Amino acid sequence: MTNSDGRQPAATPPARKARYAQGPVVRSGEQLVGTTTDQRLLESRGPSDWVHTDPWRVLRIQSEFVEGFGTLAELGPAVSIFGSARTEVDSPMYKSARELAWALADAGLAVITGGGPGVMEGANRGAAEAGGISVGLGIELPFETGINEYVNLGINFRYFFARKTMFLKYSQGFIVLPGGFGTFDELFEALTLVQTRKVTSFPVVLFGREYWQGLVDWLSGSVLSGGNISAGDIDMLQLTDDVDEAVSIMLSNRDRASGPKRPE
């Protein structure tokens, strides 16, 4: 068919199909499944065939740890940057994430994120633009399409707990930008491990005073006065709006961690 002027009409682009990453596999269209691997693992209702299938899941879980450890073993000093996947590209926090990651990478630190869009993309983009190692630890979710294009070292996980282990094991600190439940989960996971001394020398920076001040006030007020945390626990959190200050905190921790070791 041609138009009145003899030209071929422009082809209608196909509708974009929903897609998401399932571990190392990307699914779309008829290949989409209705549940995630984590969901099926934690499901306790239904037939008792889980007795026979759960032992085999252990091998898949084991493979995620092996893949993560093998890929990141020689990563070197790294900082994780967390924040909302919903942050728009033209927002100030996307810009801040990009600047933070650029400065960290320029100083020789690898940057680790969850590999998704929003703040994570901004951080991966900044690290890649600085010529650094831009790590993305993706997770199987029904509403995300996989690791963003700025990751130059990426792993897709099925299980949250395997992924969390990689964040904690291979990061020397966290910079946490505004985010939602996922960001809170990562933040409080780190604080719990620092509080219980499962990890040491681990700074946590909350970037964005206006966003985080209410949380810090609640912790300093209701939670502390109720005897549920100690006064020193509040000191684990460092608030700032300044990129240079956040980067300086991470670099200072790197220098302490890599300083001379005491003779045995």
PDB file of C-alpha atoms in Angstrom:
ATOM      1  CA  MET A   1       0.000   0.000   0.000  1.00  0.00           C
ATOM      2  CA  THR A   2       1.281   3.521  -0.794  1.00  0.00           C
ATOM      3  CA  ASN A   3       0.256   7.013   0.230  1.00  0.00           C
ATOM      4  CA  SER A   4      -1.233   9.495  -2.260  1.00  0.00           C
ATOM      5  CA  ASP A   5       2.254  10.890  -2.853  1.00  0.00           C
ATOM      6  CA  GLY A   6       3.605   7.445  -3.735  1.00  0.00           C
ATOM      7  CA  ARG A   7       5.563   6.918  -0.515  1.00  0.00           C
ATOM      8  CA  GLN A   8       5.311   3.794   1.605  1.00  0.00           C
ATOM      9  CA  PRO A   9       3.528   4.499   4.917  1.00  0.00           C
ATOM     10  CA  ALA A  10       5.667   4.259   8.045  1.00  0.00           C
ATOM     11  CA  ALA A  11       5.438   0.880   9.729  1.00  0.00           C
ATOM     12  CA  THR A  12       3.608   0.822  13.049  1.00  0.00           C
ATOM     13  CA  PRO A  13       6.110  -0.149  15.745  1.00  0.00           C
ATOM     14  CA  PRO A  14       5.180  -3.333  17.604  1.00  0.00           C
ATOM     15  CA  ALA A  15       3.796  -2.947  21.121  1.00  0.00           C
ATOM     16  CA  ARG A  16       6.464  -3.308  23.777  1.00  0.00           C
ATOM     17  CA  LYS A  17       6.069  -6.618  25.560  1.00  0.00           C
ATOM     18  CA  ALA A  18       6.409  -7.051  29.299  1.00  0.00           C
ATOM     19  CA  ARG A  19       9.672  -8.747  30.205  1.00  0.00           C
ATOM     20  CA  TYR A  20      11.665  -9.544  33.329  1.00  0.00           C
ATOM     21  CA  ALA A  21      14.822 -11.336  34.371  1.00  0.00           C
ATOM     22  CA  GLN A  22      14.570 -14.721  36.073  1.00  0.00           C
ATOM     23  CA  GLY A  23      18.091 -15.320  37.300  1.00  0.00           C
ATOM     24  CA  PRO A  24      20.233 -15.331  34.141  1.00  0.00           C
ATOM     25  CA  VAL A  25      17.122 -15.888  31.990  1.00  0.00           C
ATOM     26  CA  VAL A  26      15.034 -13.073  30.454  1.00  0.00           C
ATOM     27  CA  ARG A  27      11.359 -13.925  29.818  1.00  0.00           C
ATOM     28  CA  SER A  28       8.660 -12.112  27.843  1.00  0.00           C
ATOM     29  CA  GLY A  29       5.378 -12.796  26.088  1.00  0.00           C
ATOM     30  CA  GLU A  30       4.097 -16.337  26.498  1.00  0.00           C
ATOM     31  CA  GLN A  31       7.210 -17.258  28.474  1.00  0.00           C
ATOM     32  CA  LEU A  32       6.234 -15.060  31.433  1.00  0.00           C
ATOM     33  CA  VAL A  33       5.441 -16.924  34.641  1.00  0.00           C
ATOM     34  CA  GLY A  34       3.046 -15.757  37.323  1.00  0.00           C
ATOM     35  CA  THR A  35       5.317 -16.194  40.344  1.00  0.00           C
ATOM     36  CA  THR A  36       8.925 -15.519  41.294  1.00  0.00           C
ATOM     37  CA  THR A  37      11.464 -18.061  42.504  1.00  0.00           C
ATOM     38  CA  ASP A  38      11.525 -16.497  45.988  1.00  0.00           C
ATOM     39  CA  GLN A  39       7.735 -16.703  46.161  1.00  0.00           C
ATOM     40  CA  ARG A  40       7.704 -20.372  45.258  1.00  0.00           C
ATOM     41  CA  LEU A  41      10.428 -21.108  47.803  1.00  0.00           C
ATOM     42  CA  LEU A  42       8.525 -19.419  50.623  1.00  0.00           C
ATOM     43  CA  GLU A  43       5.120 -20.848  49.718  1.00  0.00           C
ATOM     44  CA  SER A  44       4.042 -23.253  52.463  1.00  0.00           C
ATOM     45  CA  ARG A  45       0.495 -24.034  51.302  1.00  0.00           C
ATOM     46  CA  GLY A  46      -0.592 -26.586  48.750  1.00  0.00           C
ATOM     47  CA  PRO A  47       0.600 -30.113  47.963  1.00  0.00           C
ATOM     48  CA  SER A  48       3.392 -31.729  49.928  1.00  0.00           C
ATOM     49  CA  ASP A  49       5.601 -32.181  46.884  1.00  0.00           C
ATOM     50  CA  TRP A  50       7.858 -29.471  48.333  1.00  0.00           C
ATOM     51  CA  VAL A  51       9.366 -32.263  50.438  1.00  0.00           C
ATOM     52  CA  HIS A  52      10.829 -33.663  47.250  1.00  0.00           C
ATOM     53  CA  THR A  53      11.637 -30.424  45.432  1.00  0.00           C
ATOM     54  CA  ASP A  54      13.189 -28.262  48.165  1.00  0.00           C
ATOM     55  CA  PRO A  55      16.402 -30.311  48.416  1.00  0.00           C
ATOM     56  CA  TRP A  56      16.969 -29.618  44.725  1.00  0.00           C
ATOM     57  CA  ARG A  57      16.430 -25.921  45.294  1.00  0.00           C
ATOM     58  CA  VAL A  58      19.471 -26.016  47.553  1.00  0.00           C
ATOM     59  CA  LEU A  59      21.624 -26.699  44.489  1.00  0.00           C
ATOM     60  CA  ARG A  60      20.222 -23.634  42.725  1.00  0.00           C
ATOM     61  CA  ILE A  61      20.779 -21.533  45.834  1.00  0.00           C
ATOM     62  CA  GLN A  62      24.303 -22.888  46.081  1.00  0.00           C
ATOM     63  CA  SER A  63      24.937 -21.981  42.455  1.00  0.00           C
ATOM     64  CA  GLU A  64      23.950 -18.362  43.108  1.00  0.00           C
ATOM     65  CA  PHE A  65      26.462 -18.074  45.921  1.00  0.00           C
ATOM     66  CA  VAL A  66      29.174 -19.746  43.844  1.00  0.00           C
ATOM     67  CA  GLU A  67      28.457 -17.451  40.881  1.00  0.00           C
ATOM     68  CA  GLY A  68      28.439 -14.357  43.081  1.00  0.00           C
ATOM     69  CA  PHE A  69      31.590 -15.210  44.985  1.00  0.00           C
ATOM     70  CA  GLY A  70      33.417 -16.229  41.819  1.00  0.00           C
ATOM     71  CA  THR A  71      32.458 -13.077  39.929  1.00  0.00           C
ATOM     72  CA  LEU A  72      33.167 -10.568  42.706  1.00  0.00           C
ATOM     73  CA  ALA A  73      36.128 -12.178  44.477  1.00  0.00           C
ATOM     74  CA  GLU A  74      38.677  -9.853  42.844  1.00  0.00           C
ATOM     75  CA  LEU A  75      36.474  -6.755  42.723  1.00  0.00           C
ATOM     76  CA  GLY A  76      38.555  -4.709  45.139  1.00  0.00           C
ATOM     77  CA  PRO A  77      37.276  -1.873  47.366  1.00  0.00           C
ATOM     78  CA  ALA A  78      33.653  -1.044  46.550  1.00  0.00           C
ATOM     79  CA  VAL A  79      30.729   1.056  47.759  1.00  0.00           C
ATOM     80  CA  SER A  80      27.062   0.219  47.327  1.00  0.00           C
ATOM     81  CA  ILE A  81      24.638   2.967  46.341  1.00  0.00           C
ATOM     82  CA  PHE A  82      20.945   2.376  47.028  1.00  0.00           C
ATOM     83  CA  GLY A  83      17.804   4.330  46.188  1.00  0.00           C
ATOM     84  CA  SER A  84      14.475   4.236  44.445  1.00  0.00           C
ATOM     85  CA  ALA A  85      13.959   2.482  41.127  1.00  0.00           C
ATOM     86  CA  ARG A  86      11.211   5.051  40.472  1.00  0.00           C
ATOM     87  CA  THR A  87      13.525   8.070  40.386  1.00  0.00           C
ATOM     88  CA  GLU A  88      13.246   9.865  37.043  1.00  0.00           C
ATOM     89  CA  VAL A  89      16.277  10.493  34.853  1.00  0.00           C
ATOM     90  CA  ASP A  90      15.818  14.272  35.046  1.00  0.00           C
ATOM     91  CA  SER A  91      15.445  14.357  38.859  1.00  0.00           C
ATOM     92  CA  PRO A  92      18.039  15.851  41.241  1.00  0.00           C
ATOM     93  CA  MET A  93      18.585  12.486  42.957  1.00  0.00           C
ATOM     94  CA  TYR A  94      19.411  10.751  39.674  1.00  0.00           C
ATOM     95  CA  LYS A  95      21.986  13.490  39.084  1.00  0.00           C
ATOM     96  CA  SER A  96      23.362  13.095  42.617  1.00  0.00           C
ATOM     97  CA  ALA A  97      23.653   9.321  42.223  1.00  0.00           C
ATOM     98  CA  ARG A  98      25.537   9.827  38.983  1.00  0.00           C
ATOM     99  CA  GLU A  99      27.905  12.367  40.556  1.00  0.00           C
ATOM    100  CA  LEU A 100      28.501  10.217  43.642  1.00  0.00           C
ATOM    101  CA  ALA A 101      29.352   7.177  41.575  1.00  0.00           C
ATOM    102  CA  TRP A 102      31.563   9.145  39.198  1.00  0.00           C
ATOM    103  CA  ALA A 103      33.617  10.508  42.114  1.00  0.00           C
ATOM    104  CA  LEU A 104      33.886   7.099  43.792  1.00  0.00           C
ATOM    105  CA  ALA A 105      34.967   5.411  40.562  1.00  0.00           C
ATOM    106  CA  ASP A 106      37.410   8.207  39.796  1.00  0.00           C
ATOM    107  CA  ALA A 107      38.988   7.544  43.197  1.00  0.00           C
ATOM    108  CA  GLY A 108      39.404   3.862  42.382  1.00  0.00           C
ATOM    109  CA  LEU A 109      36.359   2.387  44.079  1.00  0.00           C
ATOM    110  CA  ALA A 110      33.968   0.028  42.357  1.00  0.00           C
ATOM    111  CA  VAL A 111      30.284   0.987  42.573  1.00  0.00           C
ATOM    112  CA  ILE A 112      27.638  -1.638  43.317  1.00  0.00           C
ATOM    113  CA  THR A 113      23.893  -1.165  42.834  1.00  0.00           C
ATOM    114  CA  GLY A 114      20.840  -3.341  42.441  1.00  0.00           C
ATOM    115  CA  GLY A 115      21.256  -2.948  38.695  1.00  0.00           C
ATOM    116  CA  GLY A 116      17.784  -1.550  38.058  1.00  0.00           C
ATOM    117  CA  PRO A 117      16.436   1.816  36.879  1.00  0.00           C
ATOM    118  CA  GLY A 118      16.193   5.107  38.774  1.00  0.00           C
ATOM    119  CA  VAL A 119      18.902   5.854  41.337  1.00  0.00           C
ATOM    120  CA  MET A 120      20.581   2.548  40.511  1.00  0.00           C
ATOM    121  CA  GLU A 121      20.877   3.463  36.847  1.00  0.00           C
ATOM    122  CA  GLY A 122      22.217   6.901  37.743  1.00  0.00           C
ATOM    123  CA  ALA A 123      24.930   5.384  39.908  1.00  0.00           C
ATOM    124  CA  ASN A 124      25.900   2.751  37.355  1.00  0.00           C
ATOM    125  CA  ARG A 125      26.000   5.443  34.696  1.00  0.00           C
ATOM    126  CA  GLY A 126      28.303   7.670  36.717  1.00  0.00           C
ATOM    127  CA  ALA A 127      30.693   4.814  37.498  1.00  0.00           C
ATOM    128  CA  ALA A 128      30.812   3.691  33.865  1.00  0.00           C
ATOM    129  CA  GLU A 129      31.371   7.250  32.615  1.00  0.00           C
ATOM    130  CA  ALA A 130      34.329   7.589  34.979  1.00  0.00           C
ATOM    131  CA  GLY A 131      35.849   4.443  33.511  1.00  0.00           C
ATOM    132  CA  GLY A 132      35.273   2.468  36.704  1.00  0.00           C
ATOM    133  CA  ILE A 133      33.743  -0.868  37.576  1.00  0.00           C
ATOM    134  CA  SER A 134      29.955  -0.511  37.478  1.00  0.00           C
ATOM    135  CA  VAL A 135      28.399  -3.526  39.187  1.00  0.00           C
ATOM    136  CA  GLY A 136      24.721  -4.466  39.026  1.00  0.00           C
ATOM    137  CA  LEU A 137      23.278  -7.177  41.243  1.00  0.00           C
ATOM    138  CA  GLY A 138      19.861  -7.740  39.692  1.00  0.00           C
ATOM    139  CA  ILE A 139      16.931  -9.630  41.177  1.00  0.00           C
ATOM    140  CA  GLU A 140      14.054 -11.510  39.598  1.00  0.00           C
ATOM    141  CA  LEU A 141      11.002  -9.236  39.843  1.00  0.00           C
ATOM    142  CA  PRO A 142       7.781  -9.313  37.809  1.00  0.00           C
ATOM    143  CA  PHE A 143       7.828  -5.561  37.204  1.00  0.00           C
ATOM    144  CA  GLU A 144      11.464  -4.901  36.252  1.00  0.00           C
ATOM    145  CA  THR A 145      13.128  -5.686  32.940  1.00  0.00           C
ATOM    146  CA  GLY A 146      16.601  -6.642  34.151  1.00  0.00           C
ATOM    147  CA  ILE A 147      19.971  -4.976  34.536  1.00  0.00           C
ATOM    148  CA  ASN A 148      20.394  -1.450  33.169  1.00  0.00           C
ATOM    149  CA  GLU A 149      22.658  -0.664  30.213  1.00  0.00           C
ATOM    150  CA  TYR A 150      25.356   1.090  32.277  1.00  0.00           C
ATOM    151  CA  VAL A 151      26.371  -2.018  34.216  1.00  0.00           C
ATOM    152  CA  ASN A 152      29.673  -3.473  33.016  1.00  0.00           C
ATOM    153  CA  LEU A 153      29.738  -6.338  35.530  1.00  0.00           C
ATOM    154  CA  GLY A 154      26.347  -7.805  36.300  1.00  0.00           C
ATOM    155  CA  ILE A 155      24.770 -10.822  37.983  1.00  0.00           C
ATOM    156  CA  ASN A 156      21.086 -11.719  38.039  1.00  0.00           C
ATOM    157  CA  PHE A 157      19.847 -13.398  41.212  1.00  0.00           C
ATOM    158  CA  ARG A 158      16.712 -15.387  41.931  1.00  0.00           C
ATOM    159  CA  TYR A 159      16.952 -15.199  45.723  1.00  0.00           C
ATOM    160  CA  PHE A 160      17.072 -11.993  47.750  1.00  0.00           C
ATOM    161  CA  PHE A 161      19.166 -13.512  50.532  1.00  0.00           C
ATOM    162  CA  ALA A 162      21.949 -14.556  48.132  1.00  0.00           C
ATOM    163  CA  ARG A 163      21.952 -11.093  46.594  1.00  0.00           C
ATOM    164  CA  LYS A 164      22.047  -9.378  49.998  1.00  0.00           C
ATOM    165  CA  THR A 165      25.065 -11.421  50.986  1.00  0.00           C
ATOM    166  CA  MET A 166      26.951 -10.070  47.968  1.00  0.00           C
ATOM    167  CA  PHE A 167      26.122  -6.455  48.860  1.00  0.00           C
ATOM    168  CA  LEU A 168      27.415  -6.885  52.399  1.00  0.00           C
ATOM    169  CA  LYS A 169      30.422  -9.052  51.623  1.00  0.00           C
ATOM    170  CA  TYR A 170      31.847  -6.933  48.819  1.00  0.00           C
ATOM    171  CA  SER A 171      30.974  -3.389  49.966  1.00  0.00           C
ATOM    172  CA  GLN A 172      32.979  -1.315  52.400  1.00  0.00           C
ATOM    173  CA  GLY A 173      30.087   1.078  52.957  1.00  0.00           C
ATOM    174  CA  PHE A 174      26.606   2.145  51.815  1.00  0.00           C
ATOM    175  CA  ILE A 175      25.354   5.444  50.448  1.00  0.00           C
ATOM    176  CA  VAL A 176      21.566   5.457  50.658  1.00  0.00           C
ATOM    177  CA  LEU A 177      19.523   7.885  48.587  1.00  0.00           C
ATOM    178  CA  PRO A 178      15.749   8.361  48.950  1.00  0.00           C
ATOM    179  CA  GLY A 179      13.808   5.200  48.243  1.00  0.00           C
ATOM    180  CA  GLY A 180      10.993   2.923  49.341  1.00  0.00           C
ATOM    181  CA  PHE A 181      10.616  -0.463  51.002  1.00  0.00           C
ATOM    182  CA  GLY A 182      13.489  -2.084  49.112  1.00  0.00           C
ATOM    183  CA  THR A 183      15.831   0.742  50.075  1.00  0.00           C
ATOM    184  CA  PHE A 184      14.676   0.592  53.710  1.00  0.00           C
ATOM    185  CA  ASP A 185      15.273  -3.144  53.740  1.00  0.00           C
ATOM    186  CA  GLU A 186      18.843  -2.731  52.500  1.00  0.00           C
ATOM    187  CA  LEU A 187      19.484   0.119  54.945  1.00  0.00           C
ATOM    188  CA  PHE A 188      18.240  -1.690  58.038  1.00  0.00           C
ATOM    189  CA  GLU A 189      19.922  -4.938  57.025  1.00  0.00           C
ATOM    190  CA  ALA A 190      23.235  -3.070  57.066  1.00  0.00           C
ATOM    191  CA  LEU A 191      22.482  -1.295  60.349  1.00  0.00           C
ATOM    192  CA  THR A 192      21.537  -4.572  62.033  1.00  0.00           C
ATOM    193  CA  LEU A 193      24.773  -6.242  60.942  1.00  0.00           C
ATOM    194  CA  VAL A 194      26.859  -3.271  62.098  1.00  0.00           C
ATOM    195  CA  GLN A 195      25.002  -3.104  65.420  1.00  0.00           C
ATOM    196  CA  THR A 196      25.550  -6.811  66.059  1.00  0.00           C
ATOM    197  CA  ARG A 197      29.151  -6.564  64.826  1.00  0.00           C
ATOM    198  CA  LYS A 198      28.666  -9.040  62.035  1.00  0.00           C
ATOM    199  CA  VAL A 199      30.424  -6.429  59.894  1.00  0.00           C
ATOM    200  CA  THR A 200      32.875  -3.821  61.156  1.00  0.00           C
ATOM    201  CA  SER A 201      34.234  -0.538  59.843  1.00  0.00           C
ATOM    202  CA  PHE A 202      31.147  -0.030  57.732  1.00  0.00           C
ATOM    203  CA  PRO A 203      29.908   3.556  57.258  1.00  0.00           C
ATOM    204  CA  VAL A 204      26.299   4.222  56.280  1.00  0.00           C
ATOM    205  CA  VAL A 205      25.572   7.603  54.684  1.00  0.00           C
ATOM    206  CA  LEU A 206      22.014   8.860  54.237  1.00  0.00           C
ATOM    207  CA  PHE A 207      22.070  11.234  51.290  1.00  0.00           C
ATOM    208  CA  GLY A 208      19.268  13.791  51.282  1.00  0.00           C
ATOM    209  CA  ARG A 209      18.681  15.444  54.651  1.00  0.00           C
ATOM    210  CA  GLU A 210      15.127  16.543  53.990  1.00  0.00           C
ATOM    211  CA  TYR A 211      14.085  13.007  53.091  1.00  0.00           C
ATOM    212  CA  TRP A 212      15.904  11.140  55.884  1.00  0.00           C
ATOM    213  CA  GLN A 213      15.704  13.620  58.782  1.00  0.00           C
ATOM    214  CA  GLY A 214      12.282  12.392  59.876  1.00  0.00           C
ATOM    215  CA  LEU A 215      13.553   8.825  60.157  1.00  0.00           C
ATOM    216  CA  VAL A 216      16.560   9.903  62.194  1.00  0.00           C
ATOM    217  CA  ASP A 217      14.341  12.017  64.467  1.00  0.00           C
ATOM    218  CA  TRP A 218      12.026   9.027  65.042  1.00  0.00           C
ATOM    219  CA  LEU A 219      14.962   6.758  65.845  1.00  0.00           C
ATOM    220  CA  SER A 220      16.467   9.373  68.166  1.00  0.00           C
ATOM    221  CA  GLY A 221      13.102   9.978  69.837  1.00  0.00           C
ATOM    222  CA  SER A 222      10.566   7.173  70.043  1.00  0.00           C
ATOM    223  CA  VAL A 223      12.896   4.263  69.391  1.00  0.00           C
ATOM    224  CA  LEU A 224      15.750   5.423  71.624  1.00  0.00           C
ATOM    225  CA  SER A 225      13.507   6.622  74.454  1.00  0.00           C
ATOM    226  CA  GLY A 226      11.710   3.292  74.382  1.00  0.00           C
ATOM    227  CA  GLY A 227      14.980   1.555  75.092  1.00  0.00           C
ATOM    228  CA  ASN A 228      14.920  -0.335  71.803  1.00  0.00           C
ATOM    229  CA  ILE A 229      18.312   0.934  70.601  1.00  0.00           C
ATOM    230  CA  SER A 230      21.346   2.476  72.267  1.00  0.00           C
ATOM    231  CA  ALA A 231      22.493   6.069  71.891  1.00  0.00           C
ATOM    232  CA  GLY A 232      25.554   4.913  69.976  1.00  0.00           C
ATOM    233  CA  ASP A 233      23.402   3.230  67.373  1.00  0.00           C
ATOM    234  CA  ILE A 234      22.293   6.618  66.048  1.00  0.00           C
ATOM    235  CA  ASP A 235      25.927   7.440  65.331  1.00  0.00           C
ATOM    236  CA  MET A 236      25.984   4.753  62.642  1.00  0.00           C
ATOM    237  CA  LEU A 237      23.965   7.097  60.438  1.00  0.00           C
ATOM    238  CA  GLN A 238      25.636  10.080  58.773  1.00  0.00           C
ATOM    239  CA  LEU A 239      23.400  12.590  56.982  1.00  0.00           C
ATOM    240  CA  THR A 240      24.544  14.822  54.176  1.00  0.00           C
ATOM    241  CA  ASP A 241      23.470  16.645  51.034  1.00  0.00           C
ATOM    242  CA  ASP A 242      27.039  17.059  49.843  1.00  0.00           C
ATOM    243  CA  VAL A 243      28.546  14.696  47.260  1.00  0.00           C
ATOM    244  CA  ASP A 244      32.122  15.478  48.307  1.00  0.00           C
ATOM    245  CA  GLU A 245      31.363  14.777  51.962  1.00  0.00           C
ATOM    246  CA  ALA A 246      29.739  11.431  51.207  1.00  0.00           C
ATOM    247  CA  VAL A 247      32.644  10.382  49.015  1.00  0.00           C
ATOM    248  CA  SER A 248      35.159  11.567  51.617  1.00  0.00           C
ATOM    249  CA  ILE A 249      33.526   9.369  54.266  1.00  0.00           C
ATOM    250  CA  MET A 250      33.854   6.327  52.013  1.00  0.00           C
ATOM    251  CA  LEU A 251      37.451   7.122  51.059  1.00  0.00           C
ATOM    252  CA  SER A 252      38.437   7.635  54.690  1.00  0.00           C
ATOM    253  CA  ASN A 253      37.025   4.236  55.542  1.00  0.00           C
ATOM    254  CA  ARG A 254      38.918   2.662  52.635  1.00  0.00           C
ATOM    255  CA  ASP A 255      42.169   4.190  53.852  1.00  0.00           C
ATOM    256  CA  ARG A 256      41.608   2.901  57.387  1.00  0.00           C
ATOM    257  CA  ALA A 257      40.700  -0.560  56.158  1.00  0.00           C
ATOM    258  CA  SER A 258      43.773  -0.770  53.913  1.00  0.00           C
ATOM    259  CA  GLY A 259      46.204   0.697  56.461  1.00  0.00           C
ATOM    260  CA  PRO A 260      49.105  -1.157  58.058  1.00  0.00           C
ATOM    261  CA  LYS A 261      48.113  -4.368  59.791  1.00  0.00           C
ATOM    262  CA  ARG A 262      49.244  -5.159  63.304  1.00  0.00           C
ATOM    263  CA  PRO A 263      51.862  -7.921  63.529  1.00  0.00           C
ATOM    264  CA  GLU A 264      50.417 -11.216  64.668  1.00  0.00           C
TER     265      GLU A 264
END
